PDB file of C-alpha atoms in Angstrom:
ATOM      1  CA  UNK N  13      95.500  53.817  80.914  1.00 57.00           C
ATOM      2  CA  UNK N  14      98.556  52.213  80.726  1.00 62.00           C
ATOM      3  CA  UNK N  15     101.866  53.186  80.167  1.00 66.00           C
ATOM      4  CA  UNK N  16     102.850  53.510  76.454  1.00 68.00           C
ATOM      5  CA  UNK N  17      99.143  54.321  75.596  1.00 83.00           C
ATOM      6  CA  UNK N  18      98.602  57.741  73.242  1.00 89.00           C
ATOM      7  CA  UNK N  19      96.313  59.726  74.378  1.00 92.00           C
ATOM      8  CA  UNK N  20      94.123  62.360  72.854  1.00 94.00           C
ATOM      9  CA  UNK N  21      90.680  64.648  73.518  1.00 96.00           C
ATOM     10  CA  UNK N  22      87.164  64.906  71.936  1.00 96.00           C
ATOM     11  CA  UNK N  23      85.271  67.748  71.861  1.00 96.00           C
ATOM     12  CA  UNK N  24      81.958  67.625  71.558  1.00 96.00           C
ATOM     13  CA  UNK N  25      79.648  70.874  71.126  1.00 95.00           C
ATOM     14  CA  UNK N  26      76.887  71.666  71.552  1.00 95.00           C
ATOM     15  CA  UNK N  27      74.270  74.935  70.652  1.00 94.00           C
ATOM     16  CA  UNK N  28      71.598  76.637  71.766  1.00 95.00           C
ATOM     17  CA  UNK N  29      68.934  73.846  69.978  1.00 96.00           C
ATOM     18  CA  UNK N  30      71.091  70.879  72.053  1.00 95.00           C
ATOM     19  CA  UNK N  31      72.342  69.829  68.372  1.00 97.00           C
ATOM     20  CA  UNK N  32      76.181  68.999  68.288  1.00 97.00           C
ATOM     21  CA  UNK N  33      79.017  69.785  65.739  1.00 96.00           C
ATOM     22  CA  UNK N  34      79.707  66.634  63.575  1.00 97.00           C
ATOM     23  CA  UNK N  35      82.422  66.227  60.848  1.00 95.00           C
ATOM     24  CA  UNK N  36      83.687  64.402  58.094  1.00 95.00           C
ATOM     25  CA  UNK N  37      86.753  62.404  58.195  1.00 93.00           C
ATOM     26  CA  UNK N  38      88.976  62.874  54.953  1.00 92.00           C
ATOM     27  CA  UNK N  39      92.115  60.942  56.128  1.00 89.00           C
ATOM     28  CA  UNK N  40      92.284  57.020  57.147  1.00 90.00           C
ATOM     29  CA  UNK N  41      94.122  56.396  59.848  1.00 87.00           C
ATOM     30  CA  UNK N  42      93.007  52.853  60.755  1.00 85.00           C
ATOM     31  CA  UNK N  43      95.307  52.875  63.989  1.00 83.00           C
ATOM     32  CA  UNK N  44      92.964  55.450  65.066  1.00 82.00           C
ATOM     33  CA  UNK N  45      89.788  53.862  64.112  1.00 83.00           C
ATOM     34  CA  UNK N  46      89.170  55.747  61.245  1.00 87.00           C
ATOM     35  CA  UNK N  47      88.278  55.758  58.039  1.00 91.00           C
ATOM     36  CA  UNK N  48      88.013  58.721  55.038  1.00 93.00           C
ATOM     37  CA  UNK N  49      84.273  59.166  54.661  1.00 95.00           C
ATOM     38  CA  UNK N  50      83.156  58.544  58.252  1.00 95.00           C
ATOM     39  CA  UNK N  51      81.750  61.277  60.709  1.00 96.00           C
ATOM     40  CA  UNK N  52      83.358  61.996  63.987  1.00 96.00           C
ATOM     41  CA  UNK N  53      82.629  64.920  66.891  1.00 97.00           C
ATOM     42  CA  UNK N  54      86.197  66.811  66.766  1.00 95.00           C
ATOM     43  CA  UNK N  55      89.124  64.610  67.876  1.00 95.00           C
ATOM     44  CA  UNK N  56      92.652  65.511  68.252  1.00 94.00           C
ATOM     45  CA  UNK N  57      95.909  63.372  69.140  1.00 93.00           C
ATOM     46  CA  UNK N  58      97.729  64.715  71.864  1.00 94.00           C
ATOM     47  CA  UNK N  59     101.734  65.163  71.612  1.00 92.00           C
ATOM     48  CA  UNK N  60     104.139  63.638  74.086  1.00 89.00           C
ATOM     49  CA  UNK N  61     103.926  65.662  77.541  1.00 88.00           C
ATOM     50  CA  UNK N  62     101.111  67.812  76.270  1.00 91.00           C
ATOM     51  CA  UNK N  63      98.089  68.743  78.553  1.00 92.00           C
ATOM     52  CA  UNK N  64      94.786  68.464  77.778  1.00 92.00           C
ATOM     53  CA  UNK N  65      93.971  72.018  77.999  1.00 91.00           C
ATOM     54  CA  UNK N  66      96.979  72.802  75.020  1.00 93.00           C
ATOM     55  CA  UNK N  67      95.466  69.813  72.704  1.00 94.00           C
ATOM     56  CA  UNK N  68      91.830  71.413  73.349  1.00 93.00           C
ATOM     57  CA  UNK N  69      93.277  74.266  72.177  1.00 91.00           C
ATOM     58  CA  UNK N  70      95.079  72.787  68.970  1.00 91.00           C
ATOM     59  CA  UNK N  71      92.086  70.889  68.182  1.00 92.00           C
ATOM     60  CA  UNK N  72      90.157  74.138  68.203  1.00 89.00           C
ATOM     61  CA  UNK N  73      92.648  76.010  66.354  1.00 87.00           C
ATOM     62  CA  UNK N  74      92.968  73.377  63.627  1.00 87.00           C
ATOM     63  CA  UNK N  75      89.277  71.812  63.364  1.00 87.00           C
ATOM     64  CA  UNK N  76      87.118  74.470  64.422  1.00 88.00           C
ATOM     65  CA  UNK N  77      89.112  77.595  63.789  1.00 82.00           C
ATOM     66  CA  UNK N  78      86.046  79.422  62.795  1.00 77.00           C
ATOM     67  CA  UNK N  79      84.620  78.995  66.698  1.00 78.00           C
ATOM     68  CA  UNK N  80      87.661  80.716  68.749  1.00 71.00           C
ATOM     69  CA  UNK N  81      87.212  82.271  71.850  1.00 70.00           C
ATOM     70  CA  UNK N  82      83.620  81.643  71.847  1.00 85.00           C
ATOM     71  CA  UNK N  83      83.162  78.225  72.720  1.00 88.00           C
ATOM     72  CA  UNK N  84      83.017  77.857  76.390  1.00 90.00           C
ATOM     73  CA  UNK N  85      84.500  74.250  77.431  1.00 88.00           C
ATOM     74  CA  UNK N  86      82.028  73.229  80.047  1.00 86.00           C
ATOM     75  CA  UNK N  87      83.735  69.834  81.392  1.00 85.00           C
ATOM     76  CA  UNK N  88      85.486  66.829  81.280  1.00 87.00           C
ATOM     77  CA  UNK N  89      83.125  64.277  80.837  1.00 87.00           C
ATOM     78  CA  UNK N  90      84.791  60.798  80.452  1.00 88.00           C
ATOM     79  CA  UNK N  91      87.431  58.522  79.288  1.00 90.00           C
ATOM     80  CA  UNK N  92      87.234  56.405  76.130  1.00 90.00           C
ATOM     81  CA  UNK N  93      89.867  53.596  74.937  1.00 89.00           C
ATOM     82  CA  UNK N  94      88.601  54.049  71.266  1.00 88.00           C
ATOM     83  CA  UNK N  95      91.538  51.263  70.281  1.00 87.00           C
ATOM     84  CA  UNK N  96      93.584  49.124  72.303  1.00 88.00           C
ATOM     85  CA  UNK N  97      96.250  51.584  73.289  1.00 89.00           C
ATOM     86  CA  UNK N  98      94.414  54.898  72.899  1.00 89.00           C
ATOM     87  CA  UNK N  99      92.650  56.680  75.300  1.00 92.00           C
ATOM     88  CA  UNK N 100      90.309  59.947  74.546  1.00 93.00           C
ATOM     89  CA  UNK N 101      89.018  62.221  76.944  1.00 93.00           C
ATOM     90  CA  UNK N 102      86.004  63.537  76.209  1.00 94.00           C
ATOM     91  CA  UNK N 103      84.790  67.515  76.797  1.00 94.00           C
ATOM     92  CA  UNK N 104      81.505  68.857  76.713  1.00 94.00           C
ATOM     93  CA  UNK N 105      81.254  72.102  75.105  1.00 93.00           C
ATOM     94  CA  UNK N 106      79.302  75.185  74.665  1.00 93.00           C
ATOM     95  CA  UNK N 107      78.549  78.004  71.178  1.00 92.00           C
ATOM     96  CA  UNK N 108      76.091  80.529  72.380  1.00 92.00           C
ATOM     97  CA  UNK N 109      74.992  80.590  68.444  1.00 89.00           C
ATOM     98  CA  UNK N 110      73.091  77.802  65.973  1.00 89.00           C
ATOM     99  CA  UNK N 111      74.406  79.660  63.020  1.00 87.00           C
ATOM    100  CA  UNK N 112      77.543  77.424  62.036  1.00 85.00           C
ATOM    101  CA  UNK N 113      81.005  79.592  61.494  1.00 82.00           C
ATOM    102  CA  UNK N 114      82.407  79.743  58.496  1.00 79.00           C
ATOM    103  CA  UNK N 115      85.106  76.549  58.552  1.00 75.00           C
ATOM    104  CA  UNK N 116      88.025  75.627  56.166  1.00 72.00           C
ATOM    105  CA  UNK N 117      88.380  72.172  55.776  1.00 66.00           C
ATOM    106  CA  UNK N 118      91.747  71.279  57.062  1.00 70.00           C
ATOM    107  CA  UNK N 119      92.481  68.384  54.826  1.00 80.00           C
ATOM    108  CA  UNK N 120      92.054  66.051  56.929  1.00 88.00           C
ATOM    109  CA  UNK N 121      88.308  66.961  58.228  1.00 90.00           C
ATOM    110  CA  UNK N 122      85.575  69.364  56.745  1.00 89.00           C
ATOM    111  CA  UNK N 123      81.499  69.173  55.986  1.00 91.00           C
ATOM    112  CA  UNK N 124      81.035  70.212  59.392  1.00 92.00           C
ATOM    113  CA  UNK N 125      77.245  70.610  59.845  1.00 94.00           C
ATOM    114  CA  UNK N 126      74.936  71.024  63.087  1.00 96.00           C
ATOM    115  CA  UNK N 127      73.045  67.597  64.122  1.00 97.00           C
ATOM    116  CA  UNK N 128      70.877  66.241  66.132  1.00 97.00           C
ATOM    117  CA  UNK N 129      72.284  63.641  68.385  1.00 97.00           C
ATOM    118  CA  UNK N 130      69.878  60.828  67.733  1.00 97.00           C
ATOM    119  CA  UNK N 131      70.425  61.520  64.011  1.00 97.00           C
ATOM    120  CA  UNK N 132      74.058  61.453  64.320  1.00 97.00           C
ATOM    121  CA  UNK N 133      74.258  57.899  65.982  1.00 96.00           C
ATOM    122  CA  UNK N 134      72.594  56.850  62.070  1.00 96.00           C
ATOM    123  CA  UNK N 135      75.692  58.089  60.527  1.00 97.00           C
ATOM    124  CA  UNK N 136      78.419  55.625  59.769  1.00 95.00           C
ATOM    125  CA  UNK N 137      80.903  57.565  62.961  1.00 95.00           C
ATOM    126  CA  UNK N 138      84.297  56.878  63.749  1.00 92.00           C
ATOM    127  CA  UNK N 139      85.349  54.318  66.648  1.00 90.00           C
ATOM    128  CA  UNK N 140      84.758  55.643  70.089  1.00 92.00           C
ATOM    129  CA  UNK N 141      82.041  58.475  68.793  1.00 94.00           C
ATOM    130  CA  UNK N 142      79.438  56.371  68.939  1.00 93.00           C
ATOM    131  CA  UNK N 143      79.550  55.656  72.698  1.00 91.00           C
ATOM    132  CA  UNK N 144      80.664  59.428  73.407  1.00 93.00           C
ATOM    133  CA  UNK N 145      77.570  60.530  71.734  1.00 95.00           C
ATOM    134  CA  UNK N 146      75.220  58.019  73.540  1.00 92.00           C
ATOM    135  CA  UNK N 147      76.791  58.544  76.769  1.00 91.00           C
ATOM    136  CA  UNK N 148      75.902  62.571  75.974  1.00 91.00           C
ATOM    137  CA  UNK N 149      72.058  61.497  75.346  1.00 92.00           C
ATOM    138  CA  UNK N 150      71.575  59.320  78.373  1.00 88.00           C
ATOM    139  CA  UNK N 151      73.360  62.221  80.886  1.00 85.00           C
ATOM    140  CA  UNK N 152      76.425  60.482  81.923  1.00 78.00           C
ATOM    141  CA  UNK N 153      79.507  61.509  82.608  1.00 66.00           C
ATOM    142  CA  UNK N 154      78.966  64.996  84.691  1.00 64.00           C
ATOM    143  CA  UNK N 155      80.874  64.039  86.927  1.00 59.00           C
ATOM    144  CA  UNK N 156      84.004  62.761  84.492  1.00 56.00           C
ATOM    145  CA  UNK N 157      84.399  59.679  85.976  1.00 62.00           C
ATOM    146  CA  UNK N 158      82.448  57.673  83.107  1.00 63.00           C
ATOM    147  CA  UNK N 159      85.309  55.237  81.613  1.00 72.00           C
ATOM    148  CA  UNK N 160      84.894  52.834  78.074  1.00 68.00           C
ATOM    149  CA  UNK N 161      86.937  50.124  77.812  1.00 65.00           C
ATOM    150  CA  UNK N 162      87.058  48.786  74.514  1.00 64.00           C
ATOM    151  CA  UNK N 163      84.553  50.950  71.679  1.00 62.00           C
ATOM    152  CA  UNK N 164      82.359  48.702  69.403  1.00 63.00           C
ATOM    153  CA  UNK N 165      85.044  48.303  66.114  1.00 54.00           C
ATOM    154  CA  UNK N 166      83.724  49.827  63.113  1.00 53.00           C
ATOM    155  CA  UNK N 167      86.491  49.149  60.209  1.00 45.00           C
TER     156      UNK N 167
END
């Protein structure tokens, strides 16, 4: 990372069946690699100074509200540059239920469903999801050191 680059976390969850929480983008934000329509595991922007552990905990509070205290963050799994000049880190997390919470759409994401990985990577996904979900599949990043230069552009 270099200095001047945002930062930001991804959270991806998974349930008892191994499927994973996938969402649907309602805002563009191009700088972000992102269009309305695509699909995305939760993402959230971190502000200036702000730990990862506080954005984790916006990001749960704003995209998956209806999951509170019982998803159980299990690690930090890698480090994505999803644009030049962003960096995500990417979390691995646990529900201890398949039946999805009831979730508000925030305006900016909603149609959050349950998915099988391999099914997901057909969907047309946000910049930097893609790898995050294929690095989930093929078991890297337990040890957090996994790092992706440069996701495949989508827009």
């Amino acid at each position: 990372m270099s200095r001047g680059d945002k930062r930001g976390v991804a959270l991806l969850v998974t349930n008892p069946k191994r499927e994973i929480i996938i969402l649907e983008e309602f805002q563009e934000k191009r700088e972000f690699g992102k269009l309305a329509g695509m699909f995305s595991i939760p993402m959230e922007t971190s502000e200036p100074a702000e730990d990862d552990c506080l954005t984790l905990k916006r990001l749960v509070e704003h995209e998956l509200c209806g999951f509170n205290s019982k998803i159980y963050i299990e690690r930090l799994s890698g480090s994505y540059q999803v644009v030049p000049g962003i960096w995500v880190f990417l979390y691995v997390a646990q529900f201890p239920d398949c039946v999805l919470p009831s979730l508000d759409p925030t305006g900016e994401v909603g149609n959050h469903r349950w998915m099988n990985p391999r099914m997901a990577l057909d969907l047309r996904l946000r910049q930097g999801a893609r790898e995050m979900i294929r690095d989930y599949l093929n078991g890297y990043g337990y040890s957090g050191k996994i790092v992706r230069f440069k996701c495949k552009e989508v827009i």
